CSV table of C-alpha atoms in Angstrom, one decimal:
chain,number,residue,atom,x,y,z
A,1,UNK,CA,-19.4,14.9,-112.5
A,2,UNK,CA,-21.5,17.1,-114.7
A,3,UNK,CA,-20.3,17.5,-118.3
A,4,UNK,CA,-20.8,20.7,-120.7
A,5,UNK,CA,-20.4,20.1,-124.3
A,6,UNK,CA,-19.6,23.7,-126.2
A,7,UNK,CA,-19.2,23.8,-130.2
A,8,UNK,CA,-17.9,25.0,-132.0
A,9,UNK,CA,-14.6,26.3,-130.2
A,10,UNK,CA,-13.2,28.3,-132.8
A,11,UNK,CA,-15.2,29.9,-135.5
A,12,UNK,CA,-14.4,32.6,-137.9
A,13,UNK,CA,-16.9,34.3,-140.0
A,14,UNK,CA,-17.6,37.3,-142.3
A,15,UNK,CA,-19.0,40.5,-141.1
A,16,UNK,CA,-22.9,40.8,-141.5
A,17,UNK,CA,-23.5,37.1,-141.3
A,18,UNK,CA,-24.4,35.0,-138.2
A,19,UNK,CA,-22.7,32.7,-136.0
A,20,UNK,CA,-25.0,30.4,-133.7
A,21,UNK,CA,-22.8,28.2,-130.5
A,22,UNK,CA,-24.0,25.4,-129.3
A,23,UNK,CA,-24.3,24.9,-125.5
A,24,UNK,CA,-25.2,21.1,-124.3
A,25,UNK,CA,-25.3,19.3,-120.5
A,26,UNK,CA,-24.1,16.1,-121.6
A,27,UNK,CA,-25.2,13.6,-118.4
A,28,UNK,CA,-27.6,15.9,-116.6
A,29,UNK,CA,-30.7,18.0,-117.1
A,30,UNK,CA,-29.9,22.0,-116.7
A,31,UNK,CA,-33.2,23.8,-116.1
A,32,UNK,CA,-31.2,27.2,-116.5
A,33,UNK,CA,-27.9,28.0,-118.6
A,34,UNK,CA,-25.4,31.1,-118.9
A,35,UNK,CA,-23.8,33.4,-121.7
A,36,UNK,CA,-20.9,34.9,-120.7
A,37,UNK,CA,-18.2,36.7,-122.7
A,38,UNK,CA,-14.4,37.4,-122.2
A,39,UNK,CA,-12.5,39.7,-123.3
A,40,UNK,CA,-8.5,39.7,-123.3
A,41,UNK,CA,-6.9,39.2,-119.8
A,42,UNK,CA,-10.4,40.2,-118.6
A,43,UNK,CA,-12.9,38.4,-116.1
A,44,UNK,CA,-16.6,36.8,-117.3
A,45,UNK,CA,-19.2,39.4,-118.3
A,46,UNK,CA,-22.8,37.6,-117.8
A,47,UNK,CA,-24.8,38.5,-120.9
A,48,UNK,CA,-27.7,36.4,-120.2
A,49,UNK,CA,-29.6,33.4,-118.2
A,50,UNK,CA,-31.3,30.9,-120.6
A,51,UNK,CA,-34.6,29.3,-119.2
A,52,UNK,CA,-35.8,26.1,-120.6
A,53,UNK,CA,-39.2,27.0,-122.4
A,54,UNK,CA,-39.1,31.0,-121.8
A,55,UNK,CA,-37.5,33.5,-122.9
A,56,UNK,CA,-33.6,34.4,-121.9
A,57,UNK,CA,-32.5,37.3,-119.2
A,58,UNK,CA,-30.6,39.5,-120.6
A,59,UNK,CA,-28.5,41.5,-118.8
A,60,UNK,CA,-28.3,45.6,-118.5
A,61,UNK,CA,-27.0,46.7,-122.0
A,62,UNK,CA,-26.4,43.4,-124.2
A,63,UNK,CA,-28.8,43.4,-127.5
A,64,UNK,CA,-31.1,40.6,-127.3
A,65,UNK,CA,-31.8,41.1,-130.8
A,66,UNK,CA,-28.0,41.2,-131.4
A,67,UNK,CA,-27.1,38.0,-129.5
A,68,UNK,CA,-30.5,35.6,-130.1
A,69,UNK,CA,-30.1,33.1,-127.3
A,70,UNK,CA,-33.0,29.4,-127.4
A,71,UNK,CA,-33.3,27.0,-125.0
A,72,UNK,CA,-34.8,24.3,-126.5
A,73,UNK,CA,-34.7,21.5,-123.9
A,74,UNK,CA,-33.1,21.0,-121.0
A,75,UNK,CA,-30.1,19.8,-122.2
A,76,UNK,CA,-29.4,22.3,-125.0
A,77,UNK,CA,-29.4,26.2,-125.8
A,78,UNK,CA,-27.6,28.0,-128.5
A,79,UNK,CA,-26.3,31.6,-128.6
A,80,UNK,CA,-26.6,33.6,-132.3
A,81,UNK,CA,-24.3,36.0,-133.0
A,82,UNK,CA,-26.6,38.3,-135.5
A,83,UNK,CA,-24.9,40.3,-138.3
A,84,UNK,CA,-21.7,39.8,-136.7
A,85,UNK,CA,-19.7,42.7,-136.9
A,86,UNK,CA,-15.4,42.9,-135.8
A,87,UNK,CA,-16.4,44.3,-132.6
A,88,UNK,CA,-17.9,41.2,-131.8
A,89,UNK,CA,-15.3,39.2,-131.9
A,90,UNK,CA,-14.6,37.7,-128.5
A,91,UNK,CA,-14.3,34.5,-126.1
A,92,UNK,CA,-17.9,32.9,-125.1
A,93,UNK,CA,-18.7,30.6,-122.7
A,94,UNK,CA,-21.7,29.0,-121.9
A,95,UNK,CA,-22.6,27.7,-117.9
A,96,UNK,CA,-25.3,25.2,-116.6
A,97,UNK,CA,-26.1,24.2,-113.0
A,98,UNK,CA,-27.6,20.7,-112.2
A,99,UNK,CA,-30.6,20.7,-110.4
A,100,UNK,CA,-29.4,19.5,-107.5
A,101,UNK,CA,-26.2,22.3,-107.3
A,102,UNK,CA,-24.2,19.1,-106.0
A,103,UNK,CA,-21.5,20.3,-108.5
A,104,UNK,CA,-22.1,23.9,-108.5
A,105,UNK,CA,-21.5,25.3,-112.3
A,106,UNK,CA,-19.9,23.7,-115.1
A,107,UNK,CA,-18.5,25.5,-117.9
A,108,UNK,CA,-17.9,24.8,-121.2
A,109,UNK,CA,-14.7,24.7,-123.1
A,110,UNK,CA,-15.6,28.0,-125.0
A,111,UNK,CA,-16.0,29.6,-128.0
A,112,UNK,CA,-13.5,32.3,-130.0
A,113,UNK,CA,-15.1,33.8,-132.4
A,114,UNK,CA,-13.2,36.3,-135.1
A,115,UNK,CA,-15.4,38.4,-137.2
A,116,UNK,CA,-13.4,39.6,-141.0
B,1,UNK,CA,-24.0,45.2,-105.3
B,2,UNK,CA,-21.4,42.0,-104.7
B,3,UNK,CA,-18.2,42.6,-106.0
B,4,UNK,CA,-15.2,40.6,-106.2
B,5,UNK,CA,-12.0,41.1,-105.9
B,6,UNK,CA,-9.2,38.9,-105.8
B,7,UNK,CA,-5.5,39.5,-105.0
B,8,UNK,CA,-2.8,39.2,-106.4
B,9,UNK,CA,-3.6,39.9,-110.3
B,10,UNK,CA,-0.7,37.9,-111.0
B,11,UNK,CA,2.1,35.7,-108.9
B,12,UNK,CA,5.2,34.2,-110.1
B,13,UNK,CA,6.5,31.3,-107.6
B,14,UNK,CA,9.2,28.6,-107.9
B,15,UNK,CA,8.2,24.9,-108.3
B,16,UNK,CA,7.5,23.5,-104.8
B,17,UNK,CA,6.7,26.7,-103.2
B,18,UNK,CA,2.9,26.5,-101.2
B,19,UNK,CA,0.8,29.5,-102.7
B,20,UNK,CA,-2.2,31.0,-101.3
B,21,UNK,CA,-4.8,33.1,-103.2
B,22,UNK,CA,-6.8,35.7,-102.0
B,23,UNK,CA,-10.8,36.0,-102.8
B,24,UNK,CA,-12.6,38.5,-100.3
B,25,UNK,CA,-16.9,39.7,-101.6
B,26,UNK,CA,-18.5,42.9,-100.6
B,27,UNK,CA,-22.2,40.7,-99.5
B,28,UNK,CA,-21.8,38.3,-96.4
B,29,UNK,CA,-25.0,36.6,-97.6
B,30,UNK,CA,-23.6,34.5,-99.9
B,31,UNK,CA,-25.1,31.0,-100.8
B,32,UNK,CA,-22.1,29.8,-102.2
B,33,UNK,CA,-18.3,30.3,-103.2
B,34,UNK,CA,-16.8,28.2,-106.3
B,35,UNK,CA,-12.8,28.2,-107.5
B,36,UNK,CA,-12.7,27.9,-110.9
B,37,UNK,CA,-9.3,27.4,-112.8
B,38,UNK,CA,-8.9,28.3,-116.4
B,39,UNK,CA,-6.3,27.7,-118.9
B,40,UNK,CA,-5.4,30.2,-121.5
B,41,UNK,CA,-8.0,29.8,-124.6
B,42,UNK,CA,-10.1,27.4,-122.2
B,43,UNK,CA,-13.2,27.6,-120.8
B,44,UNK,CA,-13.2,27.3,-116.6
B,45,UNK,CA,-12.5,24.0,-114.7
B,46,UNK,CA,-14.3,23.9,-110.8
B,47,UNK,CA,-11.7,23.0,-108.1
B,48,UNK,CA,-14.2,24.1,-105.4
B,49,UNK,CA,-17.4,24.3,-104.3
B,50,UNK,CA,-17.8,25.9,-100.8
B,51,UNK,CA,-21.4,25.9,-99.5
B,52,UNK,CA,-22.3,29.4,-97.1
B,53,UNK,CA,-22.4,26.1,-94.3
B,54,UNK,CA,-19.4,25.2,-95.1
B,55,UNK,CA,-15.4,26.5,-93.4
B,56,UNK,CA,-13.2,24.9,-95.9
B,57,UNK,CA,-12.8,22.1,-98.7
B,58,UNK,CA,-9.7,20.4,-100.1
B,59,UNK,CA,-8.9,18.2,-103.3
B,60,UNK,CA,-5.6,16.9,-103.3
B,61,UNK,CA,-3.0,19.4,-102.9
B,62,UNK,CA,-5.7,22.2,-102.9
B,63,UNK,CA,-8.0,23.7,-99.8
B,64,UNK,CA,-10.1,26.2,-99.9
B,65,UNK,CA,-11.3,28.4,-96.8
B,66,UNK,CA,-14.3,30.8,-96.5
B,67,UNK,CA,-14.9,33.3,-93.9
B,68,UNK,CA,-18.2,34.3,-94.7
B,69,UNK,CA,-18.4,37.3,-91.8
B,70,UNK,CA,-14.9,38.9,-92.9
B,71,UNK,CA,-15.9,38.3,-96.7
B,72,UNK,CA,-12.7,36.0,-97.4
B,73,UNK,CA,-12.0,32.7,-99.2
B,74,UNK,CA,-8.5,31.5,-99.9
B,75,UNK,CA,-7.4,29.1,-102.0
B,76,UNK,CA,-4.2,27.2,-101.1
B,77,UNK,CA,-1.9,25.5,-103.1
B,78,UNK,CA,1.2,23.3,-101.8
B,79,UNK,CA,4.1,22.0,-103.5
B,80,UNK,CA,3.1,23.8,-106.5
B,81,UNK,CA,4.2,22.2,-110.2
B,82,UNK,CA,4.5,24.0,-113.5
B,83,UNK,CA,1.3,22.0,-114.4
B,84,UNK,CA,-0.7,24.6,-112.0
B,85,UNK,CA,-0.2,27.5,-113.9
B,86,UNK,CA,-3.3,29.4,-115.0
B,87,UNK,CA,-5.4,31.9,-114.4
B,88,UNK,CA,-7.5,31.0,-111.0
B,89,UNK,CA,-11.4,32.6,-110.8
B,90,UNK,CA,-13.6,32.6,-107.3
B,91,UNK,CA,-17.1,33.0,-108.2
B,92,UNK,CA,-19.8,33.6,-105.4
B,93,UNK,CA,-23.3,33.3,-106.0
B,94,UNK,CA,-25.7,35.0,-103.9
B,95,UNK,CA,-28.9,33.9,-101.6
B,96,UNK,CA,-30.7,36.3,-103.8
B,97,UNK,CA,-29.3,36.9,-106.9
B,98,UNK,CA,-31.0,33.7,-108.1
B,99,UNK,CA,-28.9,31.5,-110.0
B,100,UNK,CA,-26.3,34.0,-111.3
B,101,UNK,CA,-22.2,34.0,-110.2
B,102,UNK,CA,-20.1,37.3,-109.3
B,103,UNK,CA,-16.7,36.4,-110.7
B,104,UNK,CA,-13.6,38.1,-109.4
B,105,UNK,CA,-11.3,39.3,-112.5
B,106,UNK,CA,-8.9,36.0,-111.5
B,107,UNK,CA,-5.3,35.5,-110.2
B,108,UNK,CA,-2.8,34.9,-113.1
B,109,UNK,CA,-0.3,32.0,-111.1
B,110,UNK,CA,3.2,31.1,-113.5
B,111,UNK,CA,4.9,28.0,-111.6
B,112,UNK,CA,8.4,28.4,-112.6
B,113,UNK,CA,10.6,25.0,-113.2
């Protein structure tokens, strides 16, 4: 089955600095991959689709200045958390689809990151 | 606009006890439905993947129904074990919503011992 690699899975940082998570498809190529972010006891919150070689979709009232997102290749994109403030402090998960939706989406493990 | 809902927010069943989970969507045209488990701190596991085409799909002690016209999926679970409990998440993605997932906000399940 299809494999998502997240890093790191728990990260704590100082406020005003930046924080960049690593999303990568580990035995499959994933054209397009997914931000999400959870909140306590709360469902996923899509903040944006990540396109191999374009820029990301962000969705209705997330900062794309705030929350950089790159898709490099088709086997890696990265989230940065810009000047990370407390309020930012939350549970992220990245998505991908294999071409082929054979497995439908795989998730990654996830990311908790505490802004000080 | 799809939404999701799922019922019950939370159950509470003894071990052994078959479960069923509730999943309905607002949009009928639906290209998919996916049950996702996730354990707390954890990112989400697929159980399964229903295709629009599709009436049901089972994994071992696990089947999963869609009912595209009524809007309805359920997700069964027999002779549950304390080992099943999370938070379960259907997930339906749209002919044409592209690539995106509507999740529902999830059905906390405790298996008691």
């Amino acid at each position: 089955g299809a494999v998502v690699s997240q890093h790191p899975s728990r990260v704590i940082c100082k406020s005003g600095t930046s924080v960049k998570i690593e999303c990568r498809s580990l035995d499959f190529q994933a054209t397009t991959m997914f931000w999400y972010r959870q909140f306590p006891k709360q469902s996923l919150m899509l903040m944006a689709t990540s396109n191999e070689g374009s820029k990301a979709t962000y969705e209705q009232g997330v900062e794309k200045d705030k929350f950089l997102i790159n898709h490099a290749s088709l086997t890696l994109s990265t989230l940065t958390v810009t000047s990370a403030h407390p309020e930012d402090s939350s549970f992220y998960i990245c998505s991908a689809r294999e071409r082929t939706g054979e497995y439908g989406y795989t998730f990654g493990s996830g990311t908790r990151l505490t802004v000080v | 606009k799809q939404e999701v809902t799922q019922i019950p927010a939370a159950l509470s069943v003894p071990e052994g006890e078959n479960l069923v989970l509730n999943c309905s969507f607002t949009d009928s045209a639906i290209y998919n439905l996916q049950w996702f488990r996730q354990d707390p701190g954890k990112g989400l596991t697929s159980l399964l993947l229903i295709q629009s085409s599709q009436r049901e799909q089972t994994s071992g002690r696990l089947n999963a129904s869609l009912d595209k016209s009524s809007g309805r999926s359920t997700l069964y679970i027999a002779a549950s074990q304390p080992g099943d409990s999370a938070t379960y998440l259907c997930a339906v993605r749209l002919e044409t919503s592209g690539s995106r997932l509507t999740f529902g906000e999830g059905t906390q399940l405790t298996v008691n011992p």
